[in-house]
């Protein structure tokens, strides 16, 4: 026979409240994100547009071996307990391989493992590479109410370990799916290679650093390919547009994206920002020998050379030779 007392009743009430709280917490995505109550499934198109032009990014712009281009896009639709990459956190081995060499196998295995172990990945998707700095590529993917976040990466080619991408973009807004989202993309450093320029040789970062955004002033080394001290901020190097597809894909009309040319290349006539690039010269050489007639003042010279040619109305190059008076050498 169960004895009912006020204390027992109060205990049962507290226990019921605790179970309800735990159940509510367990149903919430990690990180305190709100629950998506939109219809279970939604399908999206993703269009990646490269905006890496010689006009917008003139410094050390790679023209050959290889020319400026983009790797294939690799992405996932997932819940909040999975992260493909995150600023100020260490890159995984898979992201390192992708950012440094464009090898996707290890990153795909990490995504699959997270999906199997944590049930946190709904779908993996990819899009073809873009063979030029300015061009576009696209794909389609599906999101779920419990997997409403999307992440992807695209490697900047050539580069030490630089990439662009999106980290955990939520396509769900409460009880509805977002119809269209456009995000400007900026270069990121995976923190695994210490090269400063697009064509730097491999130079591992030991110890490994965290993923950071590359800006016009950081890293502050003048040799850095993205170092533009006259700019407050870099122009976007790429853009991504996600558009929700209706039940019938045939009824889908792509968003108006400023594309030109043919295939997945953008024509040179596309309006892009002009980034001024100032001339950069070397340090002065040592003074040469003093030449002239004995008993009279002579002249000596020193020279320097152009390291970076100016572009887009940047500061012109200064004089490359300088002369000074001197007393002739070896006079008898």
Tab-separated table of C-alpha atoms in Angstrom:
chain	number	residue	atom	x	y	z
A	1	UNK	CA	0.000	0.000	0.000
A	2	UNK	CA	1.364	3.409	-1.030
A	3	UNK	CA	1.432	6.020	1.696
A	4	UNK	CA	0.504	9.469	0.336
A	5	UNK	CA	1.922	12.357	2.328
A	6	UNK	CA	2.314	16.028	1.417
A	7	UNK	CA	6.101	15.523	1.318
A	8	UNK	CA	5.796	12.530	-1.028
A	9	UNK	CA	3.435	14.446	-3.300
A	10	UNK	CA	5.834	17.370	-3.362
A	11	UNK	CA	8.716	15.008	-4.219
A	12	UNK	CA	6.757	13.449	-7.078
A	13	UNK	CA	5.946	16.909	-8.414
A	14	UNK	CA	9.597	17.960	-8.300
A	15	UNK	CA	10.653	14.720	-10.004
A	16	UNK	CA	8.077	15.249	-12.758
A	17	UNK	CA	9.294	18.827	-13.215
A	18	UNK	CA	12.914	17.614	-13.448
A	19	UNK	CA	12.024	14.984	-16.056
A	20	UNK	CA	10.119	17.573	-18.071
A	21	UNK	CA	13.064	19.958	-17.908
A	22	UNK	CA	15.526	17.260	-18.962
A	23	UNK	CA	13.271	16.211	-21.804
A	24	UNK	CA	13.003	19.780	-23.029
A	25	UNK	CA	16.755	20.290	-22.772
A	26	UNK	CA	17.493	17.061	-24.622
A	27	UNK	CA	15.307	18.145	-27.503
A	28	UNK	CA	17.129	21.472	-27.831
A	29	UNK	CA	20.078	21.717	-30.220
A	30	UNK	CA	23.434	22.136	-28.535
A	31	UNK	CA	24.661	25.693	-28.035
A	32	UNK	CA	21.278	27.038	-26.958
A	33	UNK	CA	19.949	27.434	-30.516
A	34	UNK	CA	16.196	27.723	-30.965
A	35	UNK	CA	14.262	24.693	-32.182
A	36	UNK	CA	13.299	24.687	-35.852
A	37	UNK	CA	9.584	24.017	-36.244
A	38	UNK	CA	9.425	24.456	-40.013
A	39	UNK	CA	8.201	21.627	-42.216
A	40	UNK	CA	10.578	18.669	-41.821
A	41	UNK	CA	12.404	18.925	-45.148
A	42	UNK	CA	13.478	21.715	-47.487
A	43	UNK	CA	15.611	21.676	-50.611
A	44	UNK	CA	18.055	24.455	-51.560
A	45	UNK	CA	20.266	25.431	-54.449
A	46	UNK	CA	23.701	26.803	-53.573
A	47	UNK	CA	25.593	29.045	-56.006
A	48	UNK	CA	29.207	29.946	-55.258
A	49	UNK	CA	30.572	32.961	-57.145
A	50	UNK	CA	34.291	33.734	-57.199
A	51	UNK	CA	35.126	37.455	-57.237
A	52	UNK	CA	38.923	37.052	-57.154
A	53	UNK	CA	39.975	39.451	-59.922
A	54	UNK	CA	43.294	41.096	-60.670
A	55	UNK	CA	41.553	44.470	-60.362
A	56	UNK	CA	40.222	43.827	-56.862
A	57	UNK	CA	43.295	41.883	-55.655
A	58	UNK	CA	46.251	43.057	-57.778
A	59	UNK	CA	49.060	42.166	-55.367
A	60	UNK	CA	50.896	39.027	-56.505
A	61	UNK	CA	47.807	37.952	-58.462
A	62	UNK	CA	48.641	34.460	-59.795
A	63	UNK	CA	48.523	34.388	-63.599
A	64	UNK	CA	50.090	30.984	-64.262
A	65	UNK	CA	51.483	27.769	-62.674
A	66	UNK	CA	48.670	27.653	-61.619
A	67	UNK	CA	46.511	30.706	-62.358
A	68	UNK	CA	43.985	31.979	-59.833
A	69	UNK	CA	41.157	29.460	-59.371
A	70	UNK	CA	38.908	27.728	-56.841
A	71	UNK	CA	38.780	24.128	-55.673
A	72	UNK	CA	35.610	22.082	-55.589
A	73	UNK	CA	33.099	23.016	-52.894
A	74	UNK	CA	32.486	20.550	-50.065
A	75	UNK	CA	29.609	21.106	-47.649
A	76	UNK	CA	27.209	19.494	-45.209
A	77	UNK	CA	23.723	20.057	-43.807
A	78	UNK	CA	23.959	19.389	-40.088
A	79	UNK	CA	22.785	20.102	-36.551
A	80	UNK	CA	24.516	22.350	-34.014
A	81	UNK	CA	26.530	19.533	-32.433
A	82	UNK	CA	28.743	19.281	-35.529
A	83	UNK	CA	31.266	21.865	-36.746
A	84	UNK	CA	33.194	21.609	-40.011
A	85	UNK	CA	35.316	24.637	-39.141
A	86	UNK	CA	35.149	27.584	-36.799
A	87	UNK	CA	37.031	30.834	-36.408
A	88	UNK	CA	39.493	30.897	-33.490
A	89	UNK	CA	39.415	27.096	-33.204
A	90	UNK	CA	41.942	24.568	-34.492
A	91	UNK	CA	41.371	23.055	-37.920
A	92	UNK	CA	40.817	19.303	-38.028
A	93	UNK	CA	43.196	17.050	-39.956
A	94	UNK	CA	40.596	16.833	-42.702
A	95	UNK	CA	40.280	20.603	-43.044
A	96	UNK	CA	44.078	20.910	-43.032
A	97	UNK	CA	44.392	18.488	-45.954
A	98	UNK	CA	41.649	20.308	-47.836
A	99	UNK	CA	42.990	23.830	-47.199
A	100	UNK	CA	46.598	22.934	-48.013
A	101	UNK	CA	46.235	20.499	-50.919
A	102	UNK	CA	42.561	20.379	-51.860
A	103	UNK	CA	42.320	16.733	-50.759
A	104	UNK	CA	38.763	16.065	-49.576
A	105	UNK	CA	38.937	12.399	-48.536
A	106	UNK	CA	39.861	12.919	-44.848
A	107	UNK	CA	37.335	15.746	-44.419
A	108	UNK	CA	34.576	13.623	-45.943
A	109	UNK	CA	35.421	10.761	-43.572
A	110	UNK	CA	35.194	13.167	-40.610
A	111	UNK	CA	31.780	14.347	-41.776
A	112	UNK	CA	30.555	10.787	-42.248
A	113	UNK	CA	31.876	9.752	-38.821
A	114	UNK	CA	30.013	12.640	-37.166
A	115	UNK	CA	26.842	11.609	-38.969
A	116	UNK	CA	27.147	7.984	-37.860
A	117	UNK	CA	28.187	8.643	-34.265
A	118	UNK	CA	26.174	11.727	-33.332
A	119	UNK	CA	23.424	11.621	-35.981
A	120	UNK	CA	24.400	15.237	-36.571
A	121	UNK	CA	24.814	15.282	-40.370
A	122	UNK	CA	21.819	14.989	-42.676
A	123	UNK	CA	23.541	15.323	-46.057
A	124	UNK	CA	26.958	15.894	-47.645
A	125	UNK	CA	27.089	17.831	-50.930
A	126	UNK	CA	29.682	19.150	-53.364
A	127	UNK	CA	30.020	21.410	-56.393
A	128	UNK	CA	32.608	21.396	-59.212
A	129	UNK	CA	35.796	23.470	-59.107
A	130	UNK	CA	35.977	26.891	-60.773
A	131	UNK	CA	38.953	27.125	-63.197
A	132	UNK	CA	39.408	30.886	-62.846
A	133	UNK	CA	39.373	33.510	-60.120
A	134	UNK	CA	36.037	34.848	-61.327
A	135	UNK	CA	33.395	32.247	-62.027
A	136	UNK	CA	30.588	30.289	-60.464
A	137	UNK	CA	29.567	26.764	-59.557
A	138	UNK	CA	26.392	25.348	-58.039
A	139	UNK	CA	24.757	22.344	-56.452
A	140	UNK	CA	21.638	21.317	-54.512
A	141	UNK	CA	21.147	19.874	-51.049
A	142	UNK	CA	18.441	19.074	-48.520
A	143	UNK	CA	18.033	20.267	-44.944
A	144	UNK	CA	15.949	18.784	-42.134
A	145	UNK	CA	14.188	20.505	-39.252
A	146	UNK	CA	16.730	18.916	-36.889
A	147	UNK	CA	19.602	19.597	-39.318
A	148	UNK	CA	18.938	23.150	-40.469
A	149	UNK	CA	22.548	24.391	-40.493
A	150	UNK	CA	24.814	24.442	-43.530
A	151	UNK	CA	28.615	24.665	-43.662
A	152	UNK	CA	31.026	24.466	-46.589
A	153	UNK	CA	34.613	25.211	-47.616
A	154	UNK	CA	36.303	26.125	-50.900
A	155	UNK	CA	40.091	26.284	-51.177
A	156	UNK	CA	41.830	29.333	-52.688
A	157	UNK	CA	44.184	27.993	-55.397
A	158	UNK	CA	47.090	28.599	-55.252
A	159	UNK	CA	47.638	29.363	-51.574
A	160	UNK	CA	49.435	27.975	-48.504
A	161	UNK	CA	46.289	27.020	-46.525
A	162	UNK	CA	43.742	29.681	-47.388
A	163	UNK	CA	40.040	29.064	-47.962
A	164	UNK	CA	36.595	30.651	-47.908
A	165	UNK	CA	33.414	29.198	-46.525
A	166	UNK	CA	30.428	29.398	-44.237
A	167	UNK	CA	30.219	28.038	-40.696
A	168	UNK	CA	26.835	26.832	-39.425
A	169	UNK	CA	24.527	29.134	-41.371
A	170	UNK	CA	20.963	28.500	-40.129
A	171	UNK	CA	18.421	28.247	-42.928
A	172	UNK	CA	15.509	27.924	-40.520
A	173	UNK	CA	13.820	30.963	-39.007
A	174	UNK	CA	11.540	29.660	-36.285
A	175	UNK	CA	8.605	28.017	-38.045
A	176	UNK	CA	9.651	28.749	-41.627
A	177	UNK	CA	12.534	28.171	-44.021
A	178	UNK	CA	14.435	31.165	-45.348
A	179	UNK	CA	13.649	31.800	-49.003
A	180	UNK	CA	17.038	33.225	-49.996
A	181	UNK	CA	20.315	34.025	-48.226
A	182	UNK	CA	23.369	35.765	-49.719
A	183	UNK	CA	26.680	35.939	-47.854
A	184	UNK	CA	29.875	37.753	-48.856
A	185	UNK	CA	32.953	35.611	-48.266
A	186	UNK	CA	36.444	36.647	-47.138
A	187	UNK	CA	39.718	34.688	-47.039
A	188	UNK	CA	40.542	32.576	-43.990
A	189	UNK	CA	43.822	31.042	-42.861
A	190	UNK	CA	43.594	27.437	-41.624
A	191	UNK	CA	46.545	28.025	-39.265
A	192	UNK	CA	48.523	25.029	-40.532
A	193	UNK	CA	50.975	26.633	-43.001
A	194	UNK	CA	53.039	29.789	-42.474
A	195	UNK	CA	53.336	30.927	-46.098
A	196	UNK	CA	52.713	34.629	-46.799
A	197	UNK	CA	52.072	34.573	-50.547
A	198	UNK	CA	49.834	32.650	-52.929
A	199	UNK	CA	52.777	30.641	-54.262
A	200	UNK	CA	54.737	30.189	-51.015
A	201	UNK	CA	56.442	26.789	-50.580
A	202	UNK	CA	55.151	24.479	-47.853
A	203	UNK	CA	56.193	25.688	-44.403
A	204	UNK	CA	54.257	23.979	-41.614
A	205	UNK	CA	53.056	26.134	-38.713
A	206	UNK	CA	54.462	24.562	-35.526
A	207	UNK	CA	52.672	24.626	-33.197
A	208	UNK	CA	49.458	24.768	-35.189
A	209	UNK	CA	47.518	28.032	-34.978
A	210	UNK	CA	43.741	28.551	-34.982
A	211	UNK	CA	41.600	29.440	-37.973
A	212	UNK	CA	41.616	33.211	-38.514
A	213	UNK	CA	40.160	35.642	-41.027
A	214	UNK	CA	42.726	37.333	-43.279
A	215	UNK	CA	42.220	41.102	-43.465
A	216	UNK	CA	43.843	44.019	-45.268
A	217	UNK	CA	46.115	44.575	-42.254
A	218	UNK	CA	46.428	41.114	-40.680
A	219	UNK	CA	48.831	39.403	-41.017
A	220	UNK	CA	50.685	42.703	-41.030
A	221	UNK	CA	53.743	41.424	-42.903
A	222	UNK	CA	54.232	43.582	-46.056
A	223	UNK	CA	54.931	40.448	-48.120
A	224	UNK	CA	51.457	39.034	-47.436
A	225	UNK	CA	49.400	38.696	-50.610
A	226	UNK	CA	46.337	40.265	-48.956
A	227	UNK	CA	48.211	43.122	-47.229
A	228	UNK	CA	46.634	46.385	-48.420
A	229	UNK	CA	47.298	48.967	-45.661
A	230	UNK	CA	45.392	51.693	-47.526
A	231	UNK	CA	42.156	49.693	-47.271
A	232	UNK	CA	39.987	49.596	-44.155
A	233	UNK	CA	38.654	46.218	-45.259
A	234	UNK	CA	39.213	43.797	-48.121
A	235	UNK	CA	36.517	43.580	-50.777
A	236	UNK	CA	34.704	40.214	-50.698
A	237	UNK	CA	36.700	37.606	-52.605
A	238	UNK	CA	33.623	35.437	-53.199
A	239	UNK	CA	29.898	35.220	-52.561
A	240	UNK	CA	27.412	32.448	-51.927
A	241	UNK	CA	23.688	32.517	-52.610
A	242	UNK	CA	21.281	29.905	-51.249
A	243	UNK	CA	17.750	29.748	-52.642
A	244	UNK	CA	14.952	27.505	-51.439
A	245	UNK	CA	13.569	25.211	-54.141
A	246	UNK	CA	9.875	24.454	-54.435
A	247	UNK	CA	8.373	20.988	-54.760
A	248	UNK	CA	8.888	21.018	-58.500
A	249	UNK	CA	12.514	21.860	-59.351
A	250	UNK	CA	11.400	22.707	-62.901
A	251	UNK	CA	9.533	25.708	-61.524
A	252	UNK	CA	12.673	27.058	-59.921
A	253	UNK	CA	14.043	30.325	-61.351
A	254	UNK	CA	17.670	30.969	-60.341
A	255	UNK	CA	18.446	34.222	-58.539
A	256	UNK	CA	19.731	37.130	-60.571
A	257	UNK	CA	23.473	36.763	-60.081
A	258	UNK	CA	25.784	39.158	-61.896
A	259	UNK	CA	27.425	36.694	-64.269
A	260	UNK	CA	28.878	37.142	-67.684
A	261	UNK	CA	30.879	35.143	-70.190
A	262	UNK	CA	30.140	31.513	-70.901
A	263	UNK	CA	30.012	28.363	-68.792
A	264	UNK	CA	31.143	28.976	-65.254
A	265	UNK	CA	33.487	31.857	-65.995
A	266	UNK	CA	32.630	35.501	-65.431
A	267	UNK	CA	33.521	37.949	-68.173
A	268	UNK	CA	36.156	40.630	-67.604
A	269	UNK	CA	33.496	43.279	-68.209
A	270	UNK	CA	31.883	42.550	-64.836
A	271	UNK	CA	32.064	45.603	-62.596
A	272	UNK	CA	34.478	44.880	-59.757
A	273	UNK	CA	36.070	47.143	-57.151
A	274	UNK	CA	39.467	48.630	-57.980
A	275	UNK	CA	41.971	48.156	-55.189
A	276	UNK	CA	44.873	50.633	-55.457
A	277	UNK	CA	48.252	48.952	-55.209
A	278	UNK	CA	51.178	51.197	-54.323
A	279	UNK	CA	54.602	50.673	-55.828
A	280	UNK	CA	57.018	48.808	-53.573
A	281	UNK	CA	60.779	49.128	-53.996
A	282	UNK	CA	63.743	47.369	-52.436
A	283	UNK	CA	66.190	48.909	-49.985
A	284	UNK	CA	69.027	51.005	-51.428
A	285	UNK	CA	72.123	49.138	-52.541
A	286	UNK	CA	75.517	50.107	-51.127
A	287	UNK	CA	77.159	53.203	-52.609
A	288	UNK	CA	79.323	52.495	-55.637
A	289	UNK	CA	82.893	53.676	-56.150
A	290	UNK	CA	83.505	57.396	-56.305
A	291	UNK	CA	84.391	58.350	-59.874
A	292	UNK	CA	85.955	61.576	-61.024
A	293	UNK	CA	89.192	63.519	-61.608
A	294	UNK	CA	91.718	63.749	-58.813
A	295	UNK	CA	91.604	67.035	-57.011
A	296	UNK	CA	87.979	67.600	-57.883
A	297	UNK	CA	84.717	66.367	-56.408
A	298	UNK	CA	83.431	63.165	-57.964
A	299	UNK	CA	80.145	61.330	-57.857
A	300	UNK	CA	78.910	57.991	-56.517
A	301	UNK	CA	75.593	56.279	-57.081
A	302	UNK	CA	73.337	53.728	-55.440
A	303	UNK	CA	70.280	51.955	-56.836
A	304	UNK	CA	67.159	50.063	-55.865
A	305	UNK	CA	64.659	47.996	-57.845
A	306	UNK	CA	60.881	47.654	-58.122
A	307	UNK	CA	59.470	44.811	-56.073
A	308	UNK	CA	55.777	45.477	-56.818
A	309	UNK	CA	54.531	47.461	-59.805
A	310	UNK	CA	51.735	49.934	-59.007
A	311	UNK	CA	48.205	49.180	-60.179
A	312	UNK	CA	44.758	50.774	-60.156
A	313	UNK	CA	46.021	54.334	-59.564
A	314	UNK	CA	48.297	53.338	-56.696
A	315	UNK	CA	51.297	55.440	-55.667
A	316	UNK	CA	53.874	55.526	-58.495
A	317	UNK	CA	57.416	54.244	-58.109
A	318	UNK	CA	60.048	56.676	-56.764
A	319	UNK	CA	63.447	57.238	-58.366
A	320	UNK	CA	65.458	54.056	-58.601
A	321	UNK	CA	68.908	55.690	-58.656
A	322	UNK	CA	70.495	58.333	-56.430
A	323	UNK	CA	73.743	60.273	-56.843
A	324	UNK	CA	75.936	62.029	-54.284
A	325	UNK	CA	79.158	64.025	-54.338
A	326	UNK	CA	82.326	62.408	-53.063
A	327	UNK	CA	86.096	62.538	-53.138
A	328	UNK	CA	87.497	60.283	-55.891
A	329	UNK	CA	89.113	57.051	-54.717
A	330	UNK	CA	92.684	55.920	-55.365
A	331	UNK	CA	94.026	59.378	-56.226
A	332	UNK	CA	97.825	59.636	-56.287
